[in-house]
Amino acid sequence: VKDVRTVGQLGKTHLKLRLVDGHRTWSAIAFGRGEEAALLSPGMYIDVVHSLAANTWNGLVSLELQMHDWRES
């Protein structure tokens, strides 16, 4: 885990992370799981179940991991 924060209405709806796999930094989001931010911290190692999705924001398209589940490694 490189970075973790919450996003969405009132800033706490979704979990937004930057994850590093040793070679690349990935943007990741876990919809409806903002309350889990307190369980994660930078430098932590986690295993992630995800799907790869196109994220469109302000007209820009990027790849993003949509997290379905995670656990500490």
N, CA, C, O and CB atoms as a CASP TS submission, in Angstrom:
PFRMAT TS
TARGET T0000
AUTHOR 0000-0000-0000
METHOD Language model
MODEL 1
PARENT N/A
ATOM      1  N   VAL     1       0.853  -1.176   0.000  1.00  0.00           N
ATOM      2  CA  VAL     1       0.000   0.000   0.000  1.00  0.00           C
ATOM      3  C   VAL     1       0.896   1.235   0.000  1.00  0.00           C
ATOM      4  O   VAL     1       1.735   1.421   0.882  1.00  0.00           O
ATOM      5  CB  VAL     1      -0.969   0.000   1.228  1.00  0.00           C
ATOM      6  N   LYS     2       0.695   2.068  -1.009  1.00  0.00           N
ATOM      7  CA  LYS     2       1.468   3.310  -1.079  1.00  0.00           C
ATOM      8  C   LYS     2       0.699   4.470  -0.459  1.00  0.00           C
ATOM      9  O   LYS     2       1.287   5.336   0.189  1.00  0.00           O
ATOM     10  CB  LYS     2       1.827   3.636  -2.533  1.00  0.00           C
ATOM     11  N   ASP     3      -0.627   4.485  -0.661  1.00  0.00           N
ATOM     12  CA  ASP     3      -1.454   5.576  -0.163  1.00  0.00           C
ATOM     13  C   ASP     3      -2.878   5.069   0.013  1.00  0.00           C
ATOM     14  O   ASP     3      -3.328   4.215  -0.750  1.00  0.00           O
ATOM     15  CB  ASP     3      -1.413   6.797  -1.125  1.00  0.00           C
ATOM     16  N   VAL     4      -3.586   5.581   1.002  1.00  0.00           N
ATOM     17  CA  VAL     4      -4.980   5.191   1.230  1.00  0.00           C
ATOM     18  C   VAL     4      -5.773   6.417   1.680  1.00  0.00           C
ATOM     19  O   VAL     4      -5.294   7.216   2.484  1.00  0.00           O
ATOM     20  CB  VAL     4      -5.079   4.047   2.293  1.00  0.00           C
ATOM     21  N   ARG     5      -6.996   6.555   1.148  1.00  0.00           N
ATOM     22  CA  ARG     5      -7.871   7.652   1.544  1.00  0.00           C
ATOM     23  C   ARG     5      -9.310   7.271   1.224  1.00  0.00           C
ATOM     24  O   ARG     5      -9.562   6.262   0.567  1.00  0.00           O
ATOM     25  CB  ARG     5      -7.474   8.975   0.828  1.00  0.00           C
ATOM     26  N   THR     6     -10.242   8.078   1.690  1.00  0.00           N
ATOM     27  CA  THR     6     -11.641   7.858   1.372  1.00  0.00           C
ATOM     28  C   THR     6     -12.106   8.939   0.398  1.00  0.00           C
ATOM     29  O   THR     6     -11.617  10.068   0.422  1.00  0.00           O
ATOM     30  CB  THR     6     -12.509   7.856   2.658  1.00  0.00           C
ATOM     31  N   VAL     7     -13.057   8.571  -0.458  1.00  0.00           N
ATOM     32  CA  VAL     7     -13.628   9.495  -1.431  1.00  0.00           C
ATOM     33  C   VAL     7     -15.134   9.270  -1.499  1.00  0.00           C
ATOM     34  O   VAL     7     -15.636   8.259  -1.008  1.00  0.00           O
ATOM     35  CB  VAL     7     -12.974   9.311  -2.831  1.00  0.00           C
ATOM     36  N   GLY     8     -15.844  10.199  -2.101  1.00  0.00           N
ATOM     37  CA  GLY     8     -17.288  10.066  -2.243  1.00  0.00           C
ATOM     38  C   GLY     8     -18.010  11.094  -1.401  1.00  0.00           C
ATOM     39  O   GLY     8     -17.389  11.983  -0.818  1.00  0.00           O
ATOM     40  N   GLN     9     -19.320  10.970  -1.341  1.00  0.00           N
ATOM     41  CA  GLN     9     -20.108  11.909  -0.551  1.00  0.00           C
ATOM     42  C   GLN     9     -19.644  11.900   0.891  1.00  0.00           C
ATOM     43  O   GLN     9     -19.454  10.845   1.497  1.00  0.00           O
ATOM     44  CB  GLN     9     -21.600  11.571  -0.632  1.00  0.00           C
ATOM     45  N   LEU    10     -19.468  13.077   1.418  1.00  0.00           N
ATOM     46  CA  LEU    10     -18.964  13.268   2.786  1.00  0.00           C
ATOM     47  C   LEU    10     -17.566  12.682   2.959  1.00  0.00           C
ATOM     48  O   LEU    10     -17.085  12.567   4.086  1.00  0.00           O
ATOM     49  CB  LEU    10     -19.921  12.631   3.797  1.00  0.00           C
ATOM     50  N   GLY    11     -16.898  12.303   1.848  1.00  0.00           N
ATOM     51  CA  GLY    11     -15.519  11.837   1.900  1.00  0.00           C
ATOM     52  C   GLY    11     -15.306  10.464   2.493  1.00  0.00           C
ATOM     53  O   GLY    11     -14.162  10.090   2.754  1.00  0.00           O
ATOM     54  N   LYS    12     -16.372   9.686   2.720  1.00  0.00           N
ATOM     55  CA  LYS    12     -16.172   8.412   3.407  1.00  0.00           C
ATOM     56  C   LYS    12     -16.880   7.238   2.748  1.00  0.00           C
ATOM     57  O   LYS    12     -16.996   6.178   3.362  1.00  0.00           O
ATOM     58  CB  LYS    12     -16.635   8.529   4.816  1.00  0.00           C
ATOM     59  N   THR    13     -17.347   7.389   1.544  1.00  0.00           N
ATOM     60  CA  THR    13     -18.140   6.349   0.914  1.00  0.00           C
ATOM     61  C   THR    13     -17.291   5.217   0.336  1.00  0.00           C
ATOM     62  O   THR    13     -17.626   4.043   0.497  1.00  0.00           O
ATOM     63  CB  THR    13     -18.984   6.950  -0.168  1.00  0.00           C
ATOM     64  N   HIS    14     -16.196   5.566  -0.334  1.00  0.00           N
ATOM     65  CA  HIS    14     -15.375   4.584  -1.028  1.00  0.00           C
ATOM     66  C   HIS    14     -13.930   4.638  -0.547  1.00  0.00           C
ATOM     67  O   HIS    14     -13.463   5.656  -0.036  1.00  0.00           O
ATOM     68  CB  HIS    14     -15.438   4.812  -2.535  1.00  0.00           C
ATOM     69  N   LEU    15     -13.244   3.533  -0.722  1.00  0.00           N
ATOM     70  CA  LEU    15     -11.834   3.419  -0.360  1.00  0.00           C
ATOM     71  C   LEU    15     -11.004   3.598  -1.620  1.00  0.00           C
ATOM     72  O   LEU    15     -11.208   2.872  -2.593  1.00  0.00           O
ATOM     73  CB  LEU    15     -11.528   2.046   0.324  1.00  0.00           C
ATOM     74  N   LYS    16     -10.074   4.544  -1.628  1.00  0.00           N
ATOM     75  CA  LYS    16      -9.228   4.826  -2.780  1.00  0.00           C
ATOM     76  C   LYS    16      -7.777   4.593  -2.367  1.00  0.00           C
ATOM     77  O   LYS    16      -7.307   5.149  -1.373  1.00  0.00           O
ATOM     78  CB  LYS    16      -9.444   6.289  -3.305  1.00  0.00           C
ATOM     79  N   LEU    17      -7.071   3.763  -3.143  1.00  0.00           N
ATOM     80  CA  LEU    17      -5.695   3.424  -2.801  1.00  0.00           C
ATOM     81  C   LEU    17      -4.763   3.584  -3.993  1.00  0.00           C
ATOM     82  O   LEU    17      -5.200   3.585  -5.144  1.00  0.00           O
ATOM     83  CB  LEU    17      -5.621   2.004  -2.275  1.00  0.00           C
ATOM     84  N   ARG    18      -3.485   3.716  -3.704  1.00  0.00           N
ATOM     85  CA  ARG    18      -2.433   3.518  -4.692  1.00  0.00           C
ATOM     86  C   ARG    18      -1.649   2.311  -4.192  1.00  0.00           C
ATOM     87  O   ARG    18      -1.155   2.289  -3.065  1.00  0.00           O
ATOM     88  CB  ARG    18      -1.507   4.815  -4.873  1.00  0.00           C
ATOM     89  N   LEU    19      -1.548   1.307  -5.061  1.00  0.00           N
ATOM     90  CA  LEU    19      -0.893   0.048  -4.715  1.00  0.00           C
ATOM     91  C   LEU    19       0.332  -0.146  -5.595  1.00  0.00           C
ATOM     92  O   LEU    19       0.315   0.204  -6.775  1.00  0.00           O
ATOM     93  CB  LEU    19      -1.868  -1.146  -4.867  1.00  0.00           C
ATOM     94  N   VAL    20       1.390  -0.702  -5.025  1.00  0.00           N
ATOM     95  CA  VAL    20       2.623  -0.968  -5.764  1.00  0.00           C
ATOM     96  C   VAL    20       2.843  -2.466  -5.808  1.00  0.00           C
ATOM     97  O   VAL    20       2.775  -3.142  -4.781  1.00  0.00           O
ATOM     98  CB  VAL    20       3.844  -0.247  -5.118  1.00  0.00           C
ATOM     99  N   ASP    21       3.109  -2.991  -7.012  1.00  0.00           N
ATOM    100  CA  ASP    21       3.357  -4.431  -7.158  1.00  0.00           C
ATOM    101  C   ASP    21       4.836  -4.750  -7.311  1.00  0.00           C
ATOM    102  O   ASP    21       5.195  -5.871  -7.673  1.00  0.00           O
ATOM    103  CB  ASP    21       2.597  -4.973  -8.354  1.00  0.00           C
ATOM    104  N   GLY    22       5.687  -3.784  -7.042  1.00  0.00           N
ATOM    105  CA  GLY    22       7.126  -3.978  -7.178  1.00  0.00           C
ATOM    106  C   GLY    22       7.669  -3.368  -8.455  1.00  0.00           C
ATOM    107  O   GLY    22       8.858  -3.064  -8.547  1.00  0.00           O
ATOM    108  N   HIS    23       6.802  -3.186  -9.442  1.00  0.00           N
ATOM    109  CA  HIS    23       7.217  -2.621 -10.725  1.00  0.00           C
ATOM    110  C   HIS    23       6.385  -1.407 -11.112  1.00  0.00           C
ATOM    111  O   HIS    23       6.892  -0.492 -11.761  1.00  0.00           O
ATOM    112  CB  HIS    23       7.122  -3.673 -11.813  1.00  0.00           C
ATOM    113  N   ARG    24       5.143  -1.389 -10.730  1.00  0.00           N
ATOM    114  CA  ARG    24       4.196  -0.369 -11.186  1.00  0.00           C
ATOM    115  C   ARG    24       3.305   0.071 -10.031  1.00  0.00           C
ATOM    116  O   ARG    24       3.024  -0.706  -9.119  1.00  0.00           O
ATOM    117  CB  ARG    24       3.337  -0.902 -12.357  1.00  0.00           C
ATOM    118  N   THR    25       2.867   1.320 -10.082  1.00  0.00           N
ATOM    119  CA  THR    25       1.897   1.826  -9.120  1.00  0.00           C
ATOM    120  C   THR    25       0.523   1.817  -9.775  1.00  0.00           C
ATOM    121  O   THR    25       0.349   2.329 -10.882  1.00  0.00           O
ATOM    122  CB  THR    25       2.278   3.259  -8.629  1.00  0.00           C
ATOM    123  N   TRP    26      -0.453   1.232  -9.083  1.00  0.00           N
ATOM    124  CA  TRP    26      -1.818   1.099  -9.589  1.00  0.00           C
ATOM    125  C   TRP    26      -2.772   1.937  -8.747  1.00  0.00           C
ATOM    126  O   TRP    26      -2.636   2.014  -7.526  1.00  0.00           O
ATOM    127  CB  TRP    26      -2.259  -0.380  -9.591  1.00  0.00           C
ATOM    128  N   SER    27      -3.727   2.555  -9.405  1.00  0.00           N
ATOM    129  CA  SER    27      -4.833   3.203  -8.722  1.00  0.00           C
ATOM    130  C   SER    27      -5.883   2.127  -8.475  1.00  0.00           C
ATOM    131  O   SER    27      -6.150   1.302  -9.348  1.00  0.00           O
ATOM    132  CB  SER    27      -5.415   4.411  -9.557  1.00  0.00           C
ATOM    133  N   ALA    28      -6.474   2.137  -7.290  1.00  0.00           N
ATOM    134  CA  ALA    28      -7.484   1.131  -6.954  1.00  0.00           C
ATOM    135  C   ALA    28      -8.623   1.785  -6.188  1.00  0.00           C
ATOM    136  O   ALA    28      -8.425   2.763  -5.467  1.00  0.00           O
ATOM    137  CB  ALA    28      -6.865  -0.022  -6.124  1.00  0.00           C
ATOM    138  N   ILE    29      -9.825   1.225  -6.355  1.00  0.00           N
ATOM    139  CA  ILE    29     -10.986   1.722  -5.626  1.00  0.00           C
ATOM    140  C   ILE    29     -11.810   0.536  -5.129  1.00  0.00           C
ATOM    141  O   ILE    29     -11.945  -0.476  -5.816  1.00  0.00           O
ATOM    142  CB  ILE    29     -11.848   2.661  -6.521  1.00  0.00           C
ATOM    143  N   ALA    30     -12.353   0.680  -3.930  1.00  0.00           N
ATOM    144  CA  ALA    30     -13.252  -0.323  -3.356  1.00  0.00           C
ATOM    145  C   ALA    30     -14.547   0.411  -3.014  1.00  0.00           C
ATOM    146  O   ALA    30     -14.623   1.123  -2.012  1.00  0.00           O
ATOM    147  CB  ALA    30     -12.617  -1.037  -2.074  1.00  0.00           C
ATOM    148  N   PHE    31     -15.562   0.229  -3.858  1.00  0.00           N
ATOM    149  CA  PHE    31     -16.823   0.936  -3.681  1.00  0.00           C
ATOM    150  C   PHE    31     -17.543   0.484  -2.408  1.00  0.00           C
ATOM    151  O   PHE    31     -17.649  -0.709  -2.125  1.00  0.00           O
ATOM    152  CB  PHE    31     -17.721   0.722  -4.898  1.00  0.00           C
ATOM    153  N   GLY    32     -18.033   1.465  -1.655  1.00  0.00           N
ATOM    154  CA  GLY    32     -18.802   1.179  -0.448  1.00  0.00           C
ATOM    155  C   GLY    32     -17.992   0.659   0.726  1.00  0.00           C
ATOM    156  O   GLY    32     -18.561   0.141   1.687  1.00  0.00           O
ATOM    157  N   ARG    33     -16.652   0.789   0.662  1.00  0.00           N
ATOM    158  CA  ARG    33     -15.817   0.229   1.732  1.00  0.00           C
ATOM    159  C   ARG    33     -14.927   1.269   2.409  1.00  0.00           C
ATOM    160  O   ARG    33     -13.867   0.939   2.941  1.00  0.00           O
ATOM    161  CB  ARG    33     -14.954  -0.876   1.177  1.00  0.00           C
ATOM    162  N   GLY    34     -15.364   2.515   2.384  1.00  0.00           N
ATOM    163  CA  GLY    34     -14.588   3.597   2.975  1.00  0.00           C
ATOM    164  C   GLY    34     -14.248   3.394   4.438  1.00  0.00           C
ATOM    165  O   GLY    34     -13.207   3.859   4.903  1.00  0.00           O
ATOM    166  N   GLU    35     -15.111   2.708   5.168  1.00  0.00           N
ATOM    167  CA  GLU    35     -14.865   2.491   6.606  1.00  0.00           C
ATOM    168  C   GLU    35     -13.636   1.631   6.866  1.00  0.00           C
ATOM    169  O   GLU    35     -13.136   1.598   7.990  1.00  0.00           O
ATOM    170  CB  GLU    35     -16.078   1.840   7.251  1.00  0.00           C
ATOM    171  N   GLU    36     -13.140   0.935   5.846  1.00  0.00           N
ATOM    172  CA  GLU    36     -11.967   0.082   6.012  1.00  0.00           C
ATOM    173  C   GLU    36     -10.647   0.848   5.929  1.00  0.00           C
ATOM    174  O   GLU    36      -9.581   0.260   6.110  1.00  0.00           O
ATOM    175  CB  GLU    36     -11.982  -1.002   4.972  1.00  0.00           C
ATOM    176  N   ALA    37     -10.705   2.143   5.659  1.00  0.00           N
ATOM    177  CA  ALA    37      -9.481   2.948   5.549  1.00  0.00           C
ATOM    178  C   ALA    37      -8.638   2.878   6.820  1.00  0.00           C
ATOM    179  O   ALA    37      -7.409   2.890   6.752  1.00  0.00           O
ATOM    180  CB  ALA    37      -9.834   4.405   5.245  1.00  0.00           C
ATOM    181  N   ALA    38      -9.286   2.806   7.964  1.00  0.00           N
ATOM    182  CA  ALA    38      -8.570   2.760   9.242  1.00  0.00           C
ATOM    183  C   ALA    38      -7.767   1.466   9.416  1.00  0.00           C
ATOM    184  O   ALA    38      -6.869   1.399  10.255  1.00  0.00           O
ATOM    185  CB  ALA    38      -9.557   2.908  10.393  1.00  0.00           C
ATOM    186  N   LEU    39      -8.093   0.433   8.617  1.00  0.00           N
ATOM    187  CA  LEU    39      -7.407  -0.854   8.726  1.00  0.00           C
ATOM    188  C   LEU    39      -6.161  -0.929   7.847  1.00  0.00           C
ATOM    189  O   LEU    39      -5.386  -1.881   7.946  1.00  0.00           O
ATOM    190  CB  LEU    39      -8.355  -1.975   8.358  1.00  0.00           C
ATOM    191  N   LEU    40      -5.967   0.072   6.987  1.00  0.00           N
ATOM    192  CA  LEU    40      -4.864   0.074   6.028  1.00  0.00           C
ATOM    193  C   LEU    40      -3.922   1.238   6.296  1.00  0.00           C
ATOM    194  O   LEU    40      -4.342   2.291   6.775  1.00  0.00           O
ATOM    195  CB  LEU    40      -5.397   0.145   4.592  1.00  0.00           C
ATOM    196  N   SER    41      -2.635   1.038   5.981  1.00  0.00           N
ATOM    197  CA  SER    41      -1.671   2.119   6.145  1.00  0.00           C
ATOM    198  C   SER    41      -0.559   1.965   5.109  1.00  0.00           C
ATOM    199  O   SER    41      -0.277   0.854   4.660  1.00  0.00           O
ATOM    200  CB  SER    41      -1.086   2.129   7.585  1.00  0.00           C
ATOM    201  N   PRO    42       0.074   3.082   4.728  1.00  0.00           N
ATOM    202  CA  PRO    42       1.175   3.009   3.775  1.00  0.00           C
ATOM    203  C   PRO    42       2.275   2.070   4.280  1.00  0.00           C
ATOM    204  O   PRO    42       2.613   2.062   5.464  1.00  0.00           O
ATOM    205  CB  PRO    42       1.750   4.410   3.517  1.00  0.00           C
ATOM    206  N   GLY    43       2.819   1.285   3.358  1.00  0.00           N
ATOM    207  CA  GLY    43       3.863   0.330   3.695  1.00  0.00           C
ATOM    208  C   GLY    43       3.342  -1.061   4.001  1.00  0.00           C
ATOM    209  O   GLY    43       4.112  -2.020   4.064  1.00  0.00           O
ATOM    210  N   MET    44       2.054  -1.170   4.189  1.00  0.00           N
ATOM    211  CA  MET    44       1.419  -2.455   4.496  1.00  0.00           C
ATOM    212  C   MET    44       1.375  -3.321   3.232  1.00  0.00           C
ATOM    213  O   MET    44       1.218  -2.800   2.128  1.00  0.00           O
ATOM    214  CB  MET    44      -0.020  -2.241   5.065  1.00  0.00           C
ATOM    215  N   TYR    45       1.513  -4.633   3.393  1.00  0.00           N
ATOM    216  CA  TYR    45       1.408  -5.579   2.285  1.00  0.00           C
ATOM    217  C   TYR    45       0.041  -6.248   2.339  1.00  0.00           C
ATOM    218  O   TYR    45      -0.368  -6.771   3.376  1.00  0.00           O
ATOM    219  CB  TYR    45       2.548  -6.641   2.339  1.00  0.00           C
ATOM    220  N   ILE    46      -0.672  -6.225   1.190  1.00  0.00           N
ATOM    221  CA  ILE    46      -1.991  -6.850   1.132  1.00  0.00           C
ATOM    222  C   ILE    46      -2.121  -7.687  -0.139  1.00  0.00           C
ATOM    223  O   ILE    46      -1.447  -7.433  -1.137  1.00  0.00           O
ATOM    224  CB  ILE    46      -3.105  -5.781   1.191  1.00  0.00           C
ATOM    225  N   ASP    47      -2.989  -8.677  -0.085  1.00  0.00           N
ATOM    226  CA  ASP    47      -3.409  -9.443  -1.264  1.00  0.00           C
ATOM    227  C   ASP    47      -4.759  -8.867  -1.678  1.00  0.00           C
ATOM    228  O   ASP    47      -5.595  -8.560  -0.828  1.00  0.00           O
ATOM    229  CB  ASP    47      -3.499 -11.014  -0.966  1.00  0.00           C
ATOM    230  N   VAL    48      -4.971  -8.721  -2.993  1.00  0.00           N
ATOM    231  CA  VAL    48      -6.173  -8.062  -3.488  1.00  0.00           C
ATOM    232  C   VAL    48      -6.876  -8.926  -4.530  1.00  0.00           C
ATOM    233  O   VAL    48      -6.239  -9.449  -5.444  1.00  0.00           O
ATOM    234  CB  VAL    48      -5.828  -6.694  -4.081  1.00  0.00           C
ATOM    235  N   VAL    49      -8.196  -9.073  -4.387  1.00  0.00           N
ATOM    236  CA  VAL    49      -9.046  -9.659  -5.425  1.00  0.00           C
ATOM    237  C   VAL    49      -9.641  -8.465  -6.164  1.00  0.00           C
ATOM    238  O   VAL    49     -10.290  -7.614  -5.556  1.00  0.00           O
ATOM    239  CB  VAL    49     -10.183 -10.632  -4.820  1.00  0.00           C
ATOM    240  N   HIS    50      -9.419  -8.405  -7.474  1.00  0.00           N
ATOM    241  CA  HIS    50      -9.830  -7.217  -8.214  1.00  0.00           C
ATOM    242  C   HIS    50     -10.191  -7.558  -9.653  1.00  0.00           C
ATOM    243  O   HIS    50      -9.931  -8.660 -10.138  1.00  0.00           O
ATOM    244  CB  HIS    50      -8.725  -6.168  -8.188  1.00  0.00           C
ATOM    245  N   SER    51     -10.792  -6.591 -10.315  1.00  0.00           N
ATOM    246  CA  SER    51     -10.965  -6.646 -11.762  1.00  0.00           C
ATOM    247  C   SER    51     -10.391  -5.346 -12.312  1.00  0.00           C
ATOM    248  O   SER    51     -10.366  -4.325 -11.625  1.00  0.00           O
ATOM    249  CB  SER    51     -12.488  -6.841 -12.174  1.00  0.00           C
ATOM    250  N   LEU    52      -9.938  -5.394 -13.537  1.00  0.00           N
ATOM    251  CA  LEU    52      -9.349  -4.240 -14.196  1.00  0.00           C
ATOM    252  C   LEU    52     -10.452  -3.499 -14.937  1.00  0.00           C
ATOM    253  O   LEU    52     -11.225  -4.112 -15.673  1.00  0.00           O
ATOM    254  CB  LEU    52      -8.204  -4.663 -15.166  1.00  0.00           C
ATOM    255  N   ALA    53     -10.531  -2.189 -14.750  1.00  0.00           N
ATOM    256  CA  ALA    53     -11.608  -1.404 -15.355  1.00  0.00           C
ATOM    257  C   ALA    53     -11.074  -0.081 -15.878  1.00  0.00           C
ATOM    258  O   ALA    53     -10.049   0.421 -15.416  1.00  0.00           O
ATOM    259  CB  ALA    53     -12.736  -1.157 -14.340  1.00  0.00           C
ATOM    260  N   ALA    54     -11.785   0.472 -16.845  1.00  0.00           N
ATOM    261  CA  ALA    54     -11.480   1.811 -17.348  1.00  0.00           C
ATOM    262  C   ALA    54     -12.168   2.820 -16.435  1.00  0.00           C
ATOM    263  O   ALA    54     -13.363   2.705 -16.165  1.00  0.00           O
ATOM    264  CB  ALA    54     -11.943   1.987 -18.842  1.00  0.00           C
ATOM    265  N   ASN    55     -11.419   3.798 -15.965  1.00  0.00           N
ATOM    266  CA  ASN    55     -11.955   4.856 -15.118  1.00  0.00           C
ATOM    267  C   ASN    55     -11.980   6.141 -15.942  1.00  0.00           C
ATOM    268  O   ASN    55     -10.944   6.580 -16.443  1.00  0.00           O
ATOM    269  CB  ASN    55     -11.103   5.032 -13.805  1.00  0.00           C
ATOM    270  N   THR    56     -13.150   6.738 -16.082  1.00  0.00           N
ATOM    271  CA  THR    56     -13.273   8.006 -16.793  1.00  0.00           C
ATOM    272  C   THR    56     -13.592   9.091 -15.781  1.00  0.00           C
ATOM    273  O   THR    56     -14.599   9.014 -15.078  1.00  0.00           O
ATOM    274  CB  THR    56     -14.367   7.935 -17.901  1.00  0.00           C
ATOM    275  N   TRP    57     -12.738  10.101 -15.706  1.00  0.00           N
ATOM    276  CA  TRP    57     -12.913  11.197 -14.755  1.00  0.00           C
ATOM    277  C   TRP    57     -12.510  12.488 -15.441  1.00  0.00           C
ATOM    278  O   TRP    57     -11.377  12.619 -15.904  1.00  0.00           O
ATOM    279  CB  TRP    57     -12.077  10.968 -13.453  1.00  0.00           C
ATOM    280  N   ASN    58     -13.408  13.422 -15.510  1.00  0.00           N
ATOM    281  CA  ASN    58     -13.171  14.716 -16.170  1.00  0.00           C
ATOM    282  C   ASN    58     -12.660  14.551 -17.590  1.00  0.00           C
ATOM    283  O   ASN    58     -11.787  15.301 -18.027  1.00  0.00           O
ATOM    284  CB  ASN    58     -12.178  15.540 -15.370  1.00  0.00           C
ATOM    285  N   GLY    59     -13.196  13.577 -18.315  1.00  0.00           N
ATOM    286  CA  GLY    59     -12.825  13.356 -19.708  1.00  0.00           C
ATOM    287  C   GLY    59     -11.551  12.561 -19.923  1.00  0.00           C
ATOM    288  O   GLY    59     -11.202  12.265 -21.066  1.00  0.00           O
ATOM    289  N   LEU    60     -10.846  12.205 -18.857  1.00  0.00           N
ATOM    290  CA  LEU    60      -9.626  11.398 -18.962  1.00  0.00           C
ATOM    291  C   LEU    60      -9.945   9.946 -18.646  1.00  0.00           C
ATOM    292  O   LEU    60     -10.707   9.658 -17.723  1.00  0.00           O
ATOM    293  CB  LEU    60      -8.523  11.930 -18.009  1.00  0.00           C
ATOM    294  N   VAL    61      -9.361   9.034 -19.414  1.00  0.00           N
ATOM    295  CA  VAL    61      -9.579   7.603 -19.197  1.00  0.00           C
ATOM    296  C   VAL    61      -8.271   6.975 -18.726  1.00  0.00           C
ATOM    297  O   VAL    61      -7.217   7.200 -19.322  1.00  0.00           O
ATOM    298  CB  VAL    61     -10.096   6.905 -20.498  1.00  0.00           C
ATOM    299  N   SER    62      -8.342   6.184 -17.651  1.00  0.00           N
ATOM    300  CA  SER    62      -7.167   5.484 -17.131  1.00  0.00           C
ATOM    301  C   SER    62      -7.588   4.101 -16.635  1.00  0.00           C
ATOM    302  O   SER    62      -8.766   3.853 -16.375  1.00  0.00           O
ATOM    303  CB  SER    62      -6.488   6.301 -15.984  1.00  0.00           C
ATOM    304  N   LEU    63      -6.609   3.208 -16.510  1.00  0.00           N
ATOM    305  CA  LEU    63      -6.879   1.888 -15.948  1.00  0.00           C
ATOM    306  C   LEU    63      -6.903   1.983 -14.433  1.00  0.00           C
ATOM    307  O   LEU    63      -6.122   2.724 -13.836  1.00  0.00           O
ATOM    308  CB  LEU    63      -5.824   0.857 -16.416  1.00  0.00           C
ATOM    309  N   GLU    64      -7.792   1.236 -13.822  1.00  0.00           N
ATOM    310  CA  GLU    64      -7.949   1.248 -12.379  1.00  0.00           C
ATOM    311  C   GLU    64      -8.327  -0.157 -11.909  1.00  0.00           C
ATOM    312  O   GLU    64      -9.060  -0.871 -12.593  1.00  0.00           O
ATOM    313  CB  GLU    64      -9.017   2.288 -11.946  1.00  0.00           C
ATOM    314  N   LEU    65      -7.830  -0.543 -10.753  1.00  0.00           N
ATOM    315  CA  LEU    65      -8.217  -1.818 -10.157  1.00  0.00           C
ATOM    316  C   LEU    65      -9.487  -1.596  -9.345  1.00  0.00           C
ATOM    317  O   LEU    65      -9.517  -0.736  -8.465  1.00  0.00           O
ATOM    318  CB  LEU    65      -7.070  -2.404  -9.265  1.00  0.00           C
ATOM    319  N   GLN    66     -10.530  -2.359  -9.630  1.00  0.00           N
ATOM    320  CA  GLN    66     -11.729  -2.322  -8.795  1.00  0.00           C
ATOM    321  C   GLN    66     -11.608  -3.466  -7.799  1.00  0.00           C
ATOM    322  O   GLN    66     -11.722  -4.637  -8.163  1.00  0.00           O
ATOM    323  CB  GLN    66     -13.053  -2.437  -9.656  1.00  0.00           C
ATOM    324  N   MET    67     -11.376  -3.114  -6.544  1.00  0.00           N
ATOM    325  CA  MET    67     -11.155  -4.105  -5.495  1.00  0.00           C
ATOM    326  C   MET    67     -12.465  -4.719  -5.048  1.00  0.00           C
ATOM    327  O   MET    67     -13.439  -4.014  -4.782  1.00  0.00           O
ATOM    328  CB  MET    67     -10.438  -3.477  -4.305  1.00  0.00           C
ATOM    329  N   HIS    68     -12.480  -6.043  -4.968  1.00  0.00           N
ATOM    330  CA  HIS    68     -13.641  -6.771  -4.468  1.00  0.00           C
ATOM    331  C   HIS    68     -13.406  -7.253  -3.039  1.00  0.00           C
ATOM    332  O   HIS    68     -14.338  -7.344  -2.240  1.00  0.00           O
ATOM    333  CB  HIS    68     -13.963  -7.959  -5.383  1.00  0.00           C
ATOM    334  N   ASP    69     -12.142  -7.561  -2.729  1.00  0.00           N
ATOM    335  CA  ASP    69     -11.794  -8.000  -1.387  1.00  0.00           C
ATOM    336  C   ASP    69     -10.293  -7.842  -1.206  1.00  0.00           C
ATOM    337  O   ASP    69      -9.553  -7.705  -2.179  1.00  0.00           O
ATOM    338  CB  ASP    69     -12.237  -9.473  -1.139  1.00  0.00           C
ATOM    339  N   TRP    70      -9.852  -7.862   0.037  1.00  0.00           N
ATOM    340  CA  TRP    70      -8.425  -7.777   0.343  1.00  0.00           C
ATOM    341  C   TRP    70      -8.170  -8.432   1.685  1.00  0.00           C
ATOM    342  O   TRP    70      -9.079  -8.619   2.493  1.00  0.00           O
ATOM    343  CB  TRP    70      -7.936  -6.304   0.347  1.00  0.00           C
ATOM    344  N   ARG    71      -6.907  -8.777   1.902  1.00  0.00           N
ATOM    345  CA  ARG    71      -6.469  -9.301   3.205  1.00  0.00           C
ATOM    346  C   ARG    71      -5.007  -8.918   3.394  1.00  0.00           C
ATOM    347  O   ARG    71      -4.275  -8.717   2.425  1.00  0.00           O
ATOM    348  CB  ARG    71      -6.662 -10.866   3.298  1.00  0.00           C
ATOM    349  N   GLU    72      -4.602  -8.822   4.624  1.00  0.00           N
ATOM    350  CA  GLU    72      -3.201  -8.520   4.907  1.00  0.00           C
ATOM    351  C   GLU    72      -2.354  -9.716   4.526  1.00  0.00           C
ATOM    352  O   GLU    72      -2.728 -10.861   4.780  1.00  0.00           O
ATOM    353  CB  GLU    72      -2.993  -8.152   6.401  1.00  0.00           C
ATOM    354  N   SER    73      -1.204  -9.445   3.911  1.00  0.00           N
ATOM    355  CA  SER    73      -0.294 -10.536   3.489  1.00  0.00           C
ATOM    356  C   SER    73       0.569 -10.979   4.655  1.00  0.00           C
ATOM    357  O   SER    73       1.394 -11.880   4.505  1.00  0.00           O
ATOM    358  CB  SER    73       0.606 -10.087   2.304  1.00  0.00           C
TER
END
